[in-house]
Amino acid sequence: SCLVRQAEMSVKEWEDQRTGEGFMKWNTCFDCGQSFHGPVLLALSWAAWKMYLGLPENNGTRWGCMSLLGDALRSNGRCAEALPVMEAHLALTRRGWSHEQEYVLASQTNVSTCLSAVGRHNEALAILREVYAGWVAKRGVSYHETIKCGSNLAASLARAGFWDEGSTLLRDQLLPAARRSLGADHDLTLKLDQN
């Protein structure tokens, strides 16, 4: 309850004075700066959602709480419960933050992750294709998020049996882009090189 109170006060301070950490207190420890995880994150995310649920739909804090709850459920292995939260968050993002394409792409990625985790691989793959195309259009093939999304797409293609398409994406697009923009020693480049 003291963590909930600290987070609540931090959000209020941010809203009133635009100082402090604001919403970040719901997922980050005040003392050490470490991100909460496991049951603590899940409890805090539920508390945040209950606290801000009554705010208008287009309120950024309410929107952030929905995302936090979905992430907490997913990271605690409760993907079947996370999926409707993530889908609702994506719908809300499209309605209220459609001008922020990167927010929409991130929300779509979260839905895709949950779909894959509950065994709905074809639906996840379709969304990942759309997300990858969105990142390429928005930032180009050499952008870090584009490469990361492409890596997820290549893995999903392989899981779905589209080996040739996945390996072509890795070999011809992602790996050269990662080497060029991130460097040969970057973690993501090394991960791609191992596949």
Coordinates of C-alpha atoms in Angstrom, one line a residue:
S1 CA 0.0 0.0 0.0
C2 CA 2.9 2.4 0.6
L3 CA 4.1 1.8 -3.0
V4 CA 0.6 2.6 -4.3
R5 CA 0.5 5.8 -2.2
Q6 CA 4.0 6.8 -3.5
A7 CA 2.9 6.2 -7.1
E8 CA -0.4 8.1 -6.6
M9 CA 1.4 11.1 -5.1
S10 CA 3.9 11.1 -7.9
V11 CA 1.2 11.2 -10.6
K12 CA -0.6 14.0 -8.7
E13 CA 2.7 16.0 -8.4
W14 CA 3.2 15.6 -12.1
E15 CA -0.3 16.6 -13.0
D16 CA -0.3 19.6 -10.6
Q17 CA 3.3 20.9 -11.0
R18 CA 4.8 19.0 -13.9
T19 CA 7.6 17.9 -11.6
G20 CA 8.7 14.4 -10.3
E21 CA 8.5 11.1 -12.0
G22 CA 4.8 11.0 -12.6
F23 CA 3.4 7.7 -14.0
M24 CA 6.8 6.0 -13.8
K25 CA 6.3 5.4 -10.1
W26 CA 3.8 2.7 -10.9
N27 CA 6.5 0.5 -12.4
T28 CA 9.8 1.7 -10.9
C29 CA 11.1 1.6 -7.4
F30 CA 11.6 5.0 -5.7
D31 CA 14.7 3.9 -3.8
C32 CA 16.8 2.0 -6.3
G33 CA 15.2 2.8 -9.7
Q34 CA 14.8 -0.9 -10.5
S35 CA 11.7 -1.8 -12.5
F36 CA 9.1 -3.8 -10.6
H37 CA 8.4 -7.3 -11.8
G38 CA 6.5 -10.4 -10.9
P39 CA 3.7 -10.2 -8.3
V40 CA 4.6 -6.7 -7.2
L41 CA 4.2 -5.3 -10.7
L42 CA 1.0 -7.2 -11.2
A43 CA -0.4 -5.9 -7.9
L44 CA 0.6 -2.3 -8.6
S45 CA -0.8 -2.4 -12.2
W46 CA -4.1 -3.6 -10.9
A47 CA -4.1 -0.9 -8.2
A48 CA -3.2 1.7 -10.9
W49 CA -6.0 0.5 -13.2
K50 CA -8.6 0.6 -10.4
M51 CA -7.5 4.1 -9.3
Y52 CA -7.6 5.7 -12.8
L53 CA -10.4 3.7 -14.5
G54 CA -12.9 6.4 -13.9
L55 CA -10.9 9.0 -15.8
P56 CA -12.0 10.0 -19.3
E57 CA -11.0 7.5 -22.0
N58 CA -8.6 9.9 -23.7
N59 CA -6.7 10.6 -20.5
G60 CA -3.0 9.7 -20.8
T61 CA -2.8 8.3 -17.3
R62 CA -5.7 6.0 -17.8
W63 CA -4.2 4.9 -21.2
G64 CA -0.8 4.2 -19.5
C65 CA -2.5 2.2 -16.7
M66 CA -4.2 0.0 -19.3
S67 CA -0.8 -0.6 -21.0
L68 CA 0.9 -1.3 -17.6
L69 CA -1.8 -3.8 -16.7
G70 CA -1.5 -5.7 -20.0
D71 CA 2.3 -5.8 -19.7
A72 CA 2.1 -7.0 -16.1
L73 CA -0.3 -9.8 -17.0
R74 CA 1.8 -10.9 -20.0
S75 CA 5.1 -10.8 -18.1
N76 CA 3.5 -12.9 -15.3
G77 CA 2.6 -15.6 -17.8
R78 CA -1.1 -14.7 -17.9
C79 CA -1.3 -14.0 -21.7
A80 CA -4.9 -15.2 -22.0
E81 CA -5.9 -12.5 -19.5
A82 CA -3.5 -10.0 -21.0
L83 CA -4.9 -10.4 -24.6
P84 CA -8.2 -8.6 -24.1
V85 CA -6.5 -5.8 -22.2
M86 CA -3.9 -5.4 -25.0
E87 CA -6.7 -5.5 -27.6
A88 CA -8.6 -2.8 -25.8
H89 CA -5.5 -0.8 -25.4
L90 CA -4.8 -1.0 -29.1
A91 CA -8.4 0.1 -29.9
L92 CA -8.0 3.0 -27.5
T93 CA -4.6 3.9 -29.0
R94 CA -6.1 4.0 -32.5
R95 CA -9.0 6.2 -31.3
G96 CA -7.2 8.6 -29.1
W97 CA -3.5 8.5 -30.3
S98 CA -3.7 7.6 -33.9
H99 CA -1.5 10.6 -34.8
E100 CA 1.3 8.8 -32.8
Q101 CA 2.0 6.0 -35.2
E102 CA 4.8 4.6 -33.0
Y103 CA 2.3 4.1 -30.1
V104 CA 0.0 2.2 -32.5
L105 CA 2.8 0.0 -33.7
A106 CA 3.9 -0.8 -30.1
S107 CA 0.3 -1.7 -29.2
Q108 CA 0.0 -3.9 -32.2
T109 CA 3.3 -5.6 -31.2
N110 CA 1.9 -6.3 -27.7
V111 CA -1.3 -7.8 -29.2
S112 CA 0.8 -10.0 -31.5
T113 CA 3.0 -11.2 -28.7
C114 CA -0.1 -12.3 -26.7
L115 CA -1.7 -13.9 -29.7
S116 CA 1.4 -16.0 -30.3
A117 CA 1.7 -16.9 -26.6
V118 CA -1.9 -18.3 -26.7
G119 CA -1.2 -20.3 -29.8
R120 CA -2.9 -18.0 -32.4
H121 CA 0.3 -17.8 -34.5
N122 CA -1.3 -17.0 -37.9
E123 CA -3.1 -13.9 -36.4
A124 CA 0.1 -12.9 -34.7
L125 CA 2.0 -13.3 -37.9
A126 CA -0.4 -11.1 -39.8
I127 CA -0.1 -8.3 -37.3
L128 CA 3.7 -8.6 -37.2
R129 CA 3.8 -8.2 -41.0
E130 CA 1.7 -5.0 -40.7
V131 CA 3.9 -3.7 -37.8
Y132 CA 7.1 -4.4 -39.7
A133 CA 5.8 -2.6 -42.8
G134 CA 4.7 0.3 -40.6
W135 CA 8.2 0.6 -39.0
V136 CA 9.9 0.4 -42.5
A137 CA 7.6 3.2 -43.8
K138 CA 8.0 5.3 -40.7
R139 CA 11.7 5.0 -39.9
G140 CA 13.3 2.9 -42.6
V141 CA 14.9 -0.5 -42.5
S142 CA 18.0 0.6 -40.5
Y143 CA 16.1 1.9 -37.4
H144 CA 16.6 -0.1 -34.2
E145 CA 12.9 -0.8 -33.7
T146 CA 12.5 -1.8 -37.3
I147 CA 15.3 -4.3 -37.0
K148 CA 13.9 -5.6 -33.7
C149 CA 10.4 -6.0 -35.2
G150 CA 11.9 -7.7 -38.3
S151 CA 13.7 -10.1 -36.0
N152 CA 10.4 -11.0 -34.3
L153 CA 8.8 -11.3 -37.8
A154 CA 11.5 -13.7 -39.0
A155 CA 11.1 -15.8 -35.9
S156 CA 7.3 -15.9 -36.4
L157 CA 7.7 -16.8 -40.1
A158 CA 10.0 -19.7 -39.1
R159 CA 7.4 -20.9 -36.4
A160 CA 4.7 -20.8 -39.1
G161 CA 6.9 -22.9 -41.5
F162 CA 7.8 -20.0 -43.8
W163 CA 11.5 -20.8 -43.5
D164 CA 12.6 -19.3 -46.9
E165 CA 10.8 -16.1 -46.3
G166 CA 12.2 -15.7 -42.8
S167 CA 15.8 -16.6 -43.7
T168 CA 15.6 -14.2 -46.7
L169 CA 14.3 -11.4 -44.5
L170 CA 17.2 -12.0 -42.0
R171 CA 19.9 -12.5 -44.6
D172 CA 19.0 -9.8 -47.2
Q173 CA 17.5 -7.1 -45.1
L174 CA 17.9 -7.3 -41.3
L175 CA 21.5 -8.4 -40.9
P176 CA 23.0 -5.9 -43.4
A177 CA 20.9 -3.1 -41.9
A178 CA 21.9 -4.1 -38.3
R179 CA 25.6 -4.2 -39.2
R180 CA 25.4 -0.9 -41.0
S181 CA 23.4 1.0 -38.4
L182 CA 24.1 -0.7 -35.1
G183 CA 27.5 -2.2 -35.7
A184 CA 28.7 -5.8 -35.8
D185 CA 29.1 -6.0 -32.0
H186 CA 25.6 -4.8 -31.0
D187 CA 23.5 -7.3 -29.1
L188 CA 20.8 -7.3 -31.7
T189 CA 23.2 -7.7 -34.6
L190 CA 24.8 -10.7 -32.8
K191 CA 21.4 -12.2 -32.2
L192 CA 20.5 -11.9 -35.9
D193 CA 23.8 -13.4 -36.9
Q194 CA 23.2 -16.5 -34.8
N195 CA 19.9 -17.2 -36.6

